[in-house]
PDB file of C-alpha atoms in Angstrom:
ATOM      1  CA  UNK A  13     198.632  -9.609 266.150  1.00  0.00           C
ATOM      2  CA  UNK A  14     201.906  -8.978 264.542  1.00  0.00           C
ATOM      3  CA  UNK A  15     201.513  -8.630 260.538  1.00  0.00           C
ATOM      4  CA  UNK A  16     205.221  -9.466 260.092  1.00  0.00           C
ATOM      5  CA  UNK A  17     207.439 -10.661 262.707  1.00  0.00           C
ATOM      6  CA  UNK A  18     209.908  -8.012 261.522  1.00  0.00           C
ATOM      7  CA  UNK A  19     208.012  -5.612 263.358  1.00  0.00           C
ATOM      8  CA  UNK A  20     208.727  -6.841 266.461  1.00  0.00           C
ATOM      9  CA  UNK A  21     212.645  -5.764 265.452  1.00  0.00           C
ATOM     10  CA  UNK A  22     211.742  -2.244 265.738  1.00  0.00           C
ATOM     11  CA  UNK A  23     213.156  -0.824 268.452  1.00  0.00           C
ATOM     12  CA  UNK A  24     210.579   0.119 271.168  1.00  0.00           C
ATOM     13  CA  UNK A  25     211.356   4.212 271.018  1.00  0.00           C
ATOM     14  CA  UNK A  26     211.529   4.718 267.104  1.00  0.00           C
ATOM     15  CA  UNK A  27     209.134   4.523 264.048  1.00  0.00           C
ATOM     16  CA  UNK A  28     210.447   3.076 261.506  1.00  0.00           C
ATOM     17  CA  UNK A  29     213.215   0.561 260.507  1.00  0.00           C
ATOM     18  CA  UNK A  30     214.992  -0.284 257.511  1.00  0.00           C
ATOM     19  CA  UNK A  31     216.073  -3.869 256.447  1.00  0.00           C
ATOM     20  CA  UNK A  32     217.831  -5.275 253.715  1.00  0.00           C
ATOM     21  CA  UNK A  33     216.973  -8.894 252.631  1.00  0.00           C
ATOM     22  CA  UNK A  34     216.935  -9.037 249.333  1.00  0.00           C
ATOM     23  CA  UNK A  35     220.812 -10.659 250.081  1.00  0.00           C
ATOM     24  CA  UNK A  36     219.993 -13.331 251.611  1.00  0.00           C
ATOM     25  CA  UNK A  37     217.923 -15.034 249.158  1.00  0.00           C
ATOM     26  CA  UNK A  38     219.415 -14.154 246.002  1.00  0.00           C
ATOM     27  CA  UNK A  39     218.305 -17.513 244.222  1.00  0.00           C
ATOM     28  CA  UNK A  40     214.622 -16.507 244.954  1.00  0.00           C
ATOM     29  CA  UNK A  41     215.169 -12.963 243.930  1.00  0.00           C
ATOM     30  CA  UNK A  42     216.895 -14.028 241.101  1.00  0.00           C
ATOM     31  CA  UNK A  43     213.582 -16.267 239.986  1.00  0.00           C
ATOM     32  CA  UNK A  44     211.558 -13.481 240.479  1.00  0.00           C
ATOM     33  CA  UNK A  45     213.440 -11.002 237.894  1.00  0.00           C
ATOM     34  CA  UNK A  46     213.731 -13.645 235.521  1.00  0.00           C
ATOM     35  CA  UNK A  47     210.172 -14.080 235.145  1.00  0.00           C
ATOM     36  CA  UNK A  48     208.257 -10.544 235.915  1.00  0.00           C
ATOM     37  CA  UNK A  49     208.217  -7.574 235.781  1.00  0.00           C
ATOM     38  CA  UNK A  50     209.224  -4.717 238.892  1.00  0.00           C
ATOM     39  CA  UNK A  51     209.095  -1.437 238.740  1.00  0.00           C
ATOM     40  CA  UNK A  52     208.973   1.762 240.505  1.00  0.00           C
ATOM     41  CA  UNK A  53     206.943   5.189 238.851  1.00  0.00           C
ATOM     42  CA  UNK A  54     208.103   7.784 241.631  1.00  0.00           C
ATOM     43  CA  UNK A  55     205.572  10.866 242.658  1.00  0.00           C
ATOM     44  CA  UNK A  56     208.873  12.974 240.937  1.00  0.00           C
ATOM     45  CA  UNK A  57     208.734  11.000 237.577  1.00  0.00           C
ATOM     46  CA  UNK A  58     207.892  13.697 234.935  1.00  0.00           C
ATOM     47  CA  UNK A  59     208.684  13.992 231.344  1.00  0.00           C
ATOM     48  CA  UNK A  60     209.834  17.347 229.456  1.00  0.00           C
ATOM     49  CA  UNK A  61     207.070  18.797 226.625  1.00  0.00           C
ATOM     50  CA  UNK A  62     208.174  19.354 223.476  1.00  0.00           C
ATOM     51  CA  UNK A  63     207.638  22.873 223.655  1.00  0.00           C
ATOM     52  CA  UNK A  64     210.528  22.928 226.352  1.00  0.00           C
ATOM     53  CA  UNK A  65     212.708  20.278 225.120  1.00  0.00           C
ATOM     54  CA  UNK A  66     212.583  20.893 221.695  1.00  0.00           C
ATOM     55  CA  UNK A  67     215.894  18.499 221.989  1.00  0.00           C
ATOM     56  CA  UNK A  68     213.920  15.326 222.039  1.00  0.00           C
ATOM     57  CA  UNK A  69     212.190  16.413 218.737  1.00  0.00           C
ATOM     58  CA  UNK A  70     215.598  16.238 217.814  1.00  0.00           C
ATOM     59  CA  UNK A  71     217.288  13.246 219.004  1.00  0.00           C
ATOM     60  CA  UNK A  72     217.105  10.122 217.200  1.00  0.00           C
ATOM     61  CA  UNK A  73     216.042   6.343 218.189  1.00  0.00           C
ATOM     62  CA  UNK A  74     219.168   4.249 218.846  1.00  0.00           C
ATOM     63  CA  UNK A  75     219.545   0.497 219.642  1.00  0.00           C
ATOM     64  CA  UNK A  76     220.552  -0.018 223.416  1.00  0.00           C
ATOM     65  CA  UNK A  77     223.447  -0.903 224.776  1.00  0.00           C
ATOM     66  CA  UNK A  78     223.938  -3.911 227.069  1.00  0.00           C
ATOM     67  CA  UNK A  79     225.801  -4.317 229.927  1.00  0.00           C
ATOM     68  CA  UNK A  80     226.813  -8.600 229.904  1.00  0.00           C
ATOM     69  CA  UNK A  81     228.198  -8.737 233.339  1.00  0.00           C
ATOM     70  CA  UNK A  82     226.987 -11.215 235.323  1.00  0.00           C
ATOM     71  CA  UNK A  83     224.576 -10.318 238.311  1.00  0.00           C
ATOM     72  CA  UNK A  84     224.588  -6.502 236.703  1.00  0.00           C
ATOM     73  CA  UNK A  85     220.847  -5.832 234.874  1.00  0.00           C
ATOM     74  CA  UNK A  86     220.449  -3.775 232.356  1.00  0.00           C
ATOM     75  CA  UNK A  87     216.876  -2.958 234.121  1.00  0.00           C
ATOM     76  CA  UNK A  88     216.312   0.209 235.865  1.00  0.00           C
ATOM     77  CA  UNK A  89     213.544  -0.383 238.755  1.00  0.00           C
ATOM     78  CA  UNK A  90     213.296   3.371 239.061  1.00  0.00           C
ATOM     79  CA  UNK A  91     210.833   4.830 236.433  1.00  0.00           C
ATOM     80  CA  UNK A  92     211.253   8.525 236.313  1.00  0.00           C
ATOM     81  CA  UNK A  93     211.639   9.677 233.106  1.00  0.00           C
ATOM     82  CA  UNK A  94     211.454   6.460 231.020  1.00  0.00           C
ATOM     83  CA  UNK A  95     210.321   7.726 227.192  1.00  0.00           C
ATOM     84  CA  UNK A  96     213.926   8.145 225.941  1.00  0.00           C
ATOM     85  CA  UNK A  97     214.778   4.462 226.882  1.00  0.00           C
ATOM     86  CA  UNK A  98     211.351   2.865 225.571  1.00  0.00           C
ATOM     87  CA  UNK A  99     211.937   4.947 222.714  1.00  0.00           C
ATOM     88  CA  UNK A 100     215.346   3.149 221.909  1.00  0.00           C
ATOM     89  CA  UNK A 101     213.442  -0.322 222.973  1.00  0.00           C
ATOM     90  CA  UNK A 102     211.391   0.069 220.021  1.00  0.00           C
ATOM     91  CA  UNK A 103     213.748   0.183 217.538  1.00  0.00           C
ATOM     92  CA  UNK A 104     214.924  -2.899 218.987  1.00  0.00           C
ATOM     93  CA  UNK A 105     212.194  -4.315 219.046  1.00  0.00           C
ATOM     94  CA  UNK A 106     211.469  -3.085 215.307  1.00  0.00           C
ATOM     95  CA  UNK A 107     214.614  -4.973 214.222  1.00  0.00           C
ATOM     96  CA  UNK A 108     213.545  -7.700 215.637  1.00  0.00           C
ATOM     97  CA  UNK A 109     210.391  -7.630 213.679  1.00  0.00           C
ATOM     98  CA  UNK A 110     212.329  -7.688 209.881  1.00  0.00           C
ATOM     99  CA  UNK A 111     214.770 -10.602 211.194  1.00  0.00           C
ATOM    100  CA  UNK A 112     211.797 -12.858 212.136  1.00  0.00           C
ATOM    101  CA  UNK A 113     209.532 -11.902 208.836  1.00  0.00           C
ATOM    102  CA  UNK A 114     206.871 -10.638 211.669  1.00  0.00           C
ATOM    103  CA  UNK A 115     206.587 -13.885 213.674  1.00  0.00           C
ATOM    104  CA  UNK A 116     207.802 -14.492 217.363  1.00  0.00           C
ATOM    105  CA  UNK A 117     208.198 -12.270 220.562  1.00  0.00           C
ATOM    106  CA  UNK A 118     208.813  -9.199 218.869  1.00  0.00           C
ATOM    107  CA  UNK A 119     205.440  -9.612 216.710  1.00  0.00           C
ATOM    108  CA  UNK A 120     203.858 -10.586 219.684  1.00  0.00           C
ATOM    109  CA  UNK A 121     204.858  -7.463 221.265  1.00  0.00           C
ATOM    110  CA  UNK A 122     204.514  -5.232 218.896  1.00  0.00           C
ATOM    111  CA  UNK A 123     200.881  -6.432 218.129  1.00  0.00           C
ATOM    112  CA  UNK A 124     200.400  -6.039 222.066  1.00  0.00           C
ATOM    113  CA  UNK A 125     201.820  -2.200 221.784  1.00  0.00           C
ATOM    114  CA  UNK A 126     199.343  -1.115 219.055  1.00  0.00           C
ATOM    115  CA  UNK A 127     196.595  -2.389 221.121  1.00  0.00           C
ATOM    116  CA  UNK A 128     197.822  -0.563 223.814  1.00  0.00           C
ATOM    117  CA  UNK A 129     197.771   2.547 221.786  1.00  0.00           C
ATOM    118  CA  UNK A 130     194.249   2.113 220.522  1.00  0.00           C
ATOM    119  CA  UNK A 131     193.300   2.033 223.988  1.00  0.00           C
ATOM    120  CA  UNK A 132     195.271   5.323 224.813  1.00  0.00           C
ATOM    121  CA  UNK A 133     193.564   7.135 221.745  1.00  0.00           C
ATOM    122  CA  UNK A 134     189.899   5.577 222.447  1.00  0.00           C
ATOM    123  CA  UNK A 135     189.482   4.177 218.636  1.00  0.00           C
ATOM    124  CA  UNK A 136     188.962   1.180 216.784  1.00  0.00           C
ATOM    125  CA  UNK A 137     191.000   2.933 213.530  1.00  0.00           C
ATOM    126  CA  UNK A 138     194.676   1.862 212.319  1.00  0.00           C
ATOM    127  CA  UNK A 139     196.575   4.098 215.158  1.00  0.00           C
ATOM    128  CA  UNK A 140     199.886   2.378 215.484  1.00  0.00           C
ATOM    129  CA  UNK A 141     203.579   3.346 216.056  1.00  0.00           C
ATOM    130  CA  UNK A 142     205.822   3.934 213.792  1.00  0.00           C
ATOM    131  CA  UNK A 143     209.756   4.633 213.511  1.00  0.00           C
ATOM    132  CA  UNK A 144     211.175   6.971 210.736  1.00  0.00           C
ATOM    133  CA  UNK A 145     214.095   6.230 208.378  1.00  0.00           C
ATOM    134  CA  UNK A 146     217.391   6.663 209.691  1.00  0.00           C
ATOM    135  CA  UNK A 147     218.306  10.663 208.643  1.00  0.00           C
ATOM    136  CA  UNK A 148     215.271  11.158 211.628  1.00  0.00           C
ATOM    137  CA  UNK A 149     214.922   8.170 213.638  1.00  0.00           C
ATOM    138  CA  UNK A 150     211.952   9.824 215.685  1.00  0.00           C
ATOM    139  CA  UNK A 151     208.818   7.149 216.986  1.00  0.00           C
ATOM    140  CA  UNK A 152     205.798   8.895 215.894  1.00  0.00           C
ATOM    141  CA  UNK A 153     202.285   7.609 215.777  1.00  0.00           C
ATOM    142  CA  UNK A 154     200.511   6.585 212.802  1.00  0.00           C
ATOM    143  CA  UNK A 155     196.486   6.904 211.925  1.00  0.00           C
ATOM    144  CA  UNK A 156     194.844   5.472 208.316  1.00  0.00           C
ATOM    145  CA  UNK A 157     198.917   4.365 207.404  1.00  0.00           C
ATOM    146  CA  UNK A 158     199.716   8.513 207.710  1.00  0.00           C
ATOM    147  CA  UNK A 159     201.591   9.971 210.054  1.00  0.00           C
ATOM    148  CA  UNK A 160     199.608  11.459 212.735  1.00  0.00           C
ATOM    149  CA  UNK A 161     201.588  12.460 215.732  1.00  0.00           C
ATOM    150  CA  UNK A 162     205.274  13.106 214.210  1.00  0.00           C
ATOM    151  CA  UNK A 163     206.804  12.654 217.567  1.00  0.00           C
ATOM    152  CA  UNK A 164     205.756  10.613 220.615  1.00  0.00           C
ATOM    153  CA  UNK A 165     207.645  13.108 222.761  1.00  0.00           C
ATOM    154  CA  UNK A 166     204.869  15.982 221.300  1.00  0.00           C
ATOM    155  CA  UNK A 167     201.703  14.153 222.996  1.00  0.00           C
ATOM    156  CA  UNK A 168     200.135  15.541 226.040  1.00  0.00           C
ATOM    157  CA  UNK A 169     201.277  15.120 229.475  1.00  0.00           C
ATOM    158  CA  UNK A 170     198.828  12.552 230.495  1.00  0.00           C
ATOM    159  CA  UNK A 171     198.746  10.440 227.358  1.00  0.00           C
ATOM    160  CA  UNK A 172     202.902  10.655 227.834  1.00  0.00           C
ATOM    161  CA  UNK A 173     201.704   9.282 231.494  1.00  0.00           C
ATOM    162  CA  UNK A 174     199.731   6.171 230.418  1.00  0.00           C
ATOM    163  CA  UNK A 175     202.359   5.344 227.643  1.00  0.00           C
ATOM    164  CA  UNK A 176     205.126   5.406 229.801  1.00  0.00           C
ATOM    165  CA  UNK A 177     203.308   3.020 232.419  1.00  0.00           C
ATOM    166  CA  UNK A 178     202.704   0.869 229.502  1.00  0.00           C
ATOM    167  CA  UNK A 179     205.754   0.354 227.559  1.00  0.00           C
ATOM    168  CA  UNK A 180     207.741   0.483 230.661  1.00  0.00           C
ATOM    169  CA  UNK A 181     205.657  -2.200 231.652  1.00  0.00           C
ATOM    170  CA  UNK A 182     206.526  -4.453 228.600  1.00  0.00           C
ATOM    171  CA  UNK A 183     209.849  -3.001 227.975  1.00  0.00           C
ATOM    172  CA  UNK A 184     210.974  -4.393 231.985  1.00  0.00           C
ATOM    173  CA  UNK A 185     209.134  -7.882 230.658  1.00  0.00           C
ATOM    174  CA  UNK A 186     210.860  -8.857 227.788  1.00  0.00           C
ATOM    175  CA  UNK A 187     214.181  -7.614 229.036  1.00  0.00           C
ATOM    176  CA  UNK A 188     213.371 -10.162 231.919  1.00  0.00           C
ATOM    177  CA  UNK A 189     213.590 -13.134 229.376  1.00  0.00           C
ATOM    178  CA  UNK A 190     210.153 -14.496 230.566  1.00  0.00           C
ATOM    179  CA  UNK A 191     207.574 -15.868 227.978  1.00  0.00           C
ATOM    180  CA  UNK A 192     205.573 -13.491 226.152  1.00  0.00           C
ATOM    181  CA  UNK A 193     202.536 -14.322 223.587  1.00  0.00           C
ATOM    182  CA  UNK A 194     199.975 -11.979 224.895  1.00  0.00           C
ATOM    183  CA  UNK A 195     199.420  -8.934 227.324  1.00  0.00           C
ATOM    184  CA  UNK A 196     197.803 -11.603 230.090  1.00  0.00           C
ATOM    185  CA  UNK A 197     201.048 -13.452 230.244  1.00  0.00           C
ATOM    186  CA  UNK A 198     203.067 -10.444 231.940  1.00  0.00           C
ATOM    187  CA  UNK A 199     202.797 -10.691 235.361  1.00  0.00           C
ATOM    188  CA  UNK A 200     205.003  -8.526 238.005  1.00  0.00           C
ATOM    189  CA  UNK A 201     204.825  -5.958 240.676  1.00  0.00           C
ATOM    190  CA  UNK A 202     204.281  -2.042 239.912  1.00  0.00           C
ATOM    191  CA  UNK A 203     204.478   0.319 241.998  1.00  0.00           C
ATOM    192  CA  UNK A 204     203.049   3.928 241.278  1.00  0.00           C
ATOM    193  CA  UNK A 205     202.963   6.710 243.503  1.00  0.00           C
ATOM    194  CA  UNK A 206     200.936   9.551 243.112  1.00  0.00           C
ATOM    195  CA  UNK A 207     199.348   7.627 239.970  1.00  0.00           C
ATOM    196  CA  UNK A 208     196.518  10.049 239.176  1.00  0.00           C
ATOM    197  CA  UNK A 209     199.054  12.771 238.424  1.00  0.00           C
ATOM    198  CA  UNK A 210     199.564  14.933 235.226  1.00  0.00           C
ATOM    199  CA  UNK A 211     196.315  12.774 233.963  1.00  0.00           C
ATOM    200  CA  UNK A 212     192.999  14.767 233.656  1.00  0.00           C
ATOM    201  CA  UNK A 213     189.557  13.422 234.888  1.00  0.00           C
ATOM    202  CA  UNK A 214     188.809  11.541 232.070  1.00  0.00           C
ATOM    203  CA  UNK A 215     192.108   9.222 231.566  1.00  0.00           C
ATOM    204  CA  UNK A 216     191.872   9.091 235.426  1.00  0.00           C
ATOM    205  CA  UNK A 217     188.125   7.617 235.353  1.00  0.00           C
ATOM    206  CA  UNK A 218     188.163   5.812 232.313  1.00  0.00           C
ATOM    207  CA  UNK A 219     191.594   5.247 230.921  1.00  0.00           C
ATOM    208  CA  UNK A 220     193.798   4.521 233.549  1.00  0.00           C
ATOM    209  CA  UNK A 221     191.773   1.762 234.958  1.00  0.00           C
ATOM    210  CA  UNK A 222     191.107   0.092 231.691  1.00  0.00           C
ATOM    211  CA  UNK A 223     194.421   0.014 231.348  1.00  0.00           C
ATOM    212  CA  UNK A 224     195.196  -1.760 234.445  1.00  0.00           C
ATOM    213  CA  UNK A 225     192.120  -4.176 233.184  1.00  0.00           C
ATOM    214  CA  UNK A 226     194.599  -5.367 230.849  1.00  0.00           C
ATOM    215  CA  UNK A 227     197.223  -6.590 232.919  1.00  0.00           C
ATOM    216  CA  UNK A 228     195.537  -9.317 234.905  1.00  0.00           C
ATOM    217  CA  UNK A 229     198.850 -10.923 236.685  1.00  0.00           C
ATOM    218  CA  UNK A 230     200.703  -7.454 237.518  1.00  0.00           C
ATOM    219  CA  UNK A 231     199.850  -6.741 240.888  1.00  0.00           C
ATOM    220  CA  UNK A 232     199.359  -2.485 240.925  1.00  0.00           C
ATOM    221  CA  UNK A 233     200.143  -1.054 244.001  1.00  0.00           C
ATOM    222  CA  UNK A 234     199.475   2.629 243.724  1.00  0.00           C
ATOM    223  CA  UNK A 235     198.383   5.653 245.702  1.00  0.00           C
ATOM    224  CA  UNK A 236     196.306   8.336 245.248  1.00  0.00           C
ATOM    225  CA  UNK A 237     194.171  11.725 245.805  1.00  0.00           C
ATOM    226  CA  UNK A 238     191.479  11.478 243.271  1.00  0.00           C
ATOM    227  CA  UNK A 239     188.025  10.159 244.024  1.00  0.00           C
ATOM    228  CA  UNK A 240     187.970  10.048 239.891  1.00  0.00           C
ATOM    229  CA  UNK A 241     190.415   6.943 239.671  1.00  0.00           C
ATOM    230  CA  UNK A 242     188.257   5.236 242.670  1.00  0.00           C
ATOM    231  CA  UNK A 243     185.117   5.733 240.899  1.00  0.00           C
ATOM    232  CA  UNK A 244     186.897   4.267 237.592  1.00  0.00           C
ATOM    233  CA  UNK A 245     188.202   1.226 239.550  1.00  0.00           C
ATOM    234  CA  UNK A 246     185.015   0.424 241.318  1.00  0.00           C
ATOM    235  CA  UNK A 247     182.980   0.675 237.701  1.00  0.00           C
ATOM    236  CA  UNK A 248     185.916  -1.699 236.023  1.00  0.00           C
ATOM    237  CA  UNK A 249     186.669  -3.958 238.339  1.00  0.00           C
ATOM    238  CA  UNK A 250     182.813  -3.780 240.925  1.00  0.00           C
ATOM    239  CA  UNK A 251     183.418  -3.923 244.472  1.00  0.00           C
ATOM    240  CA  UNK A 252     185.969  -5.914 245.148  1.00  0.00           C
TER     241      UNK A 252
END
């Protein structure tokens, strides 16, 4: 039987079809990025080291820019190379923090973010982010209230990886407007192709599904080659 009756629209001599109908409902689709998350981490997403780019040591955080037209987002569906844009999120989201005295959304996120980053550097210890003063507005990462990594764009490929899935994650939330308290509420479709790449057997095994542990409604629709990441899954999640 027929999975969707679209298929039967496919003409009888080719393989394929494509469809737009995304237009026809826009109230639904509307709903939908109002109040989740969607995204899109392409096999081709890749991020430059710091030992080639030594021009992202160099650039600075800046608050983004909105677009307020209506039915234009300010969301980009396409992850590819998403640091430099989370990067500038932060700040805003850092701002946020000193108009609210450290109470609300931002908090909320922000608490949510240095959880996330315990769980990227496996330790219990004060690892959080941190943004530097405005004559070097870099985001570095901060151990024991010392500065520890001076530049997020200077950690290795794979933890770059799992923090971009992250914060992209949250980042594509809040802009969204939904409700935020904790890392359960976010809820949303990603997509990841390829999702075991650039991350070595151990953040593929252990990491990368404890990770996806901790985002209960986002439903993770990824592919990949490595038996690592099925191992991971089946020891996180069991058999089903």
């Amino acid at each position: 039987p027929e999975i969707d009756s679209s298929f039967g629209e496919i003409p009888l001599h080719e393989a394929s079809m494509f469809k737009a109908n995304l237009i026809n409902n826009p109230v639904e689709v509307s709903k939908q990025f109002q109040n989740n998350c969607v995204l899109y981490f392409p096999a081709n997403r890749f991020e430059q080291p710091a030992w080639l780019n030594a021009q992202n040591l160099k650039a600075t955080a800046e608050f983004i820019e909105r677009t307020r037209i209506n039915r234009v987002s300010n969301r980009q569906i396409i992850q590819q190379s998403p640091l430099t844009v989370s990067k500038n999120w932060l700040l805003d989201i850092a701002l946020d923090l000193l108009q609210a005295r450290y109470q609300g959304t931002a908090n909320n996120i922000w608490n949510a973010i240095t959880k996330l980053i315990q769980l990227i550097f496996r330790t219990d210890e004060n690892v959080r982010l941190g943004i530097g003063p405005r004559q070097n507005r870099a985001v570095s990462i901060v151990k024991n209230e010392t500065e520890f990594i001076p530049n997020i764009f200077q950690l290795s490929t794979g933890q770059t990886s799992i923090l971009n899935i992250v914060l992209s994650i949250l980042r594509d939330f809040d802009m969204s407007g939904a409700y935020f308290e904790k890392l359960e509420d976010v809820s949303g479709v990603v997509i990841i192709d390829e999702v075991d790449a650039h991350l070595h057997a151990d953040l593929q095994c252990n990491l990368l599904p404890a990770v996806i542990q901790l985002f209960p409604k986002v439903q993770f629709i990824l592919t990949t080659h490595s038996p690592l990441l099925l191992v991971g899954m089946k020891t996180q999640f069991g058999d089903t």
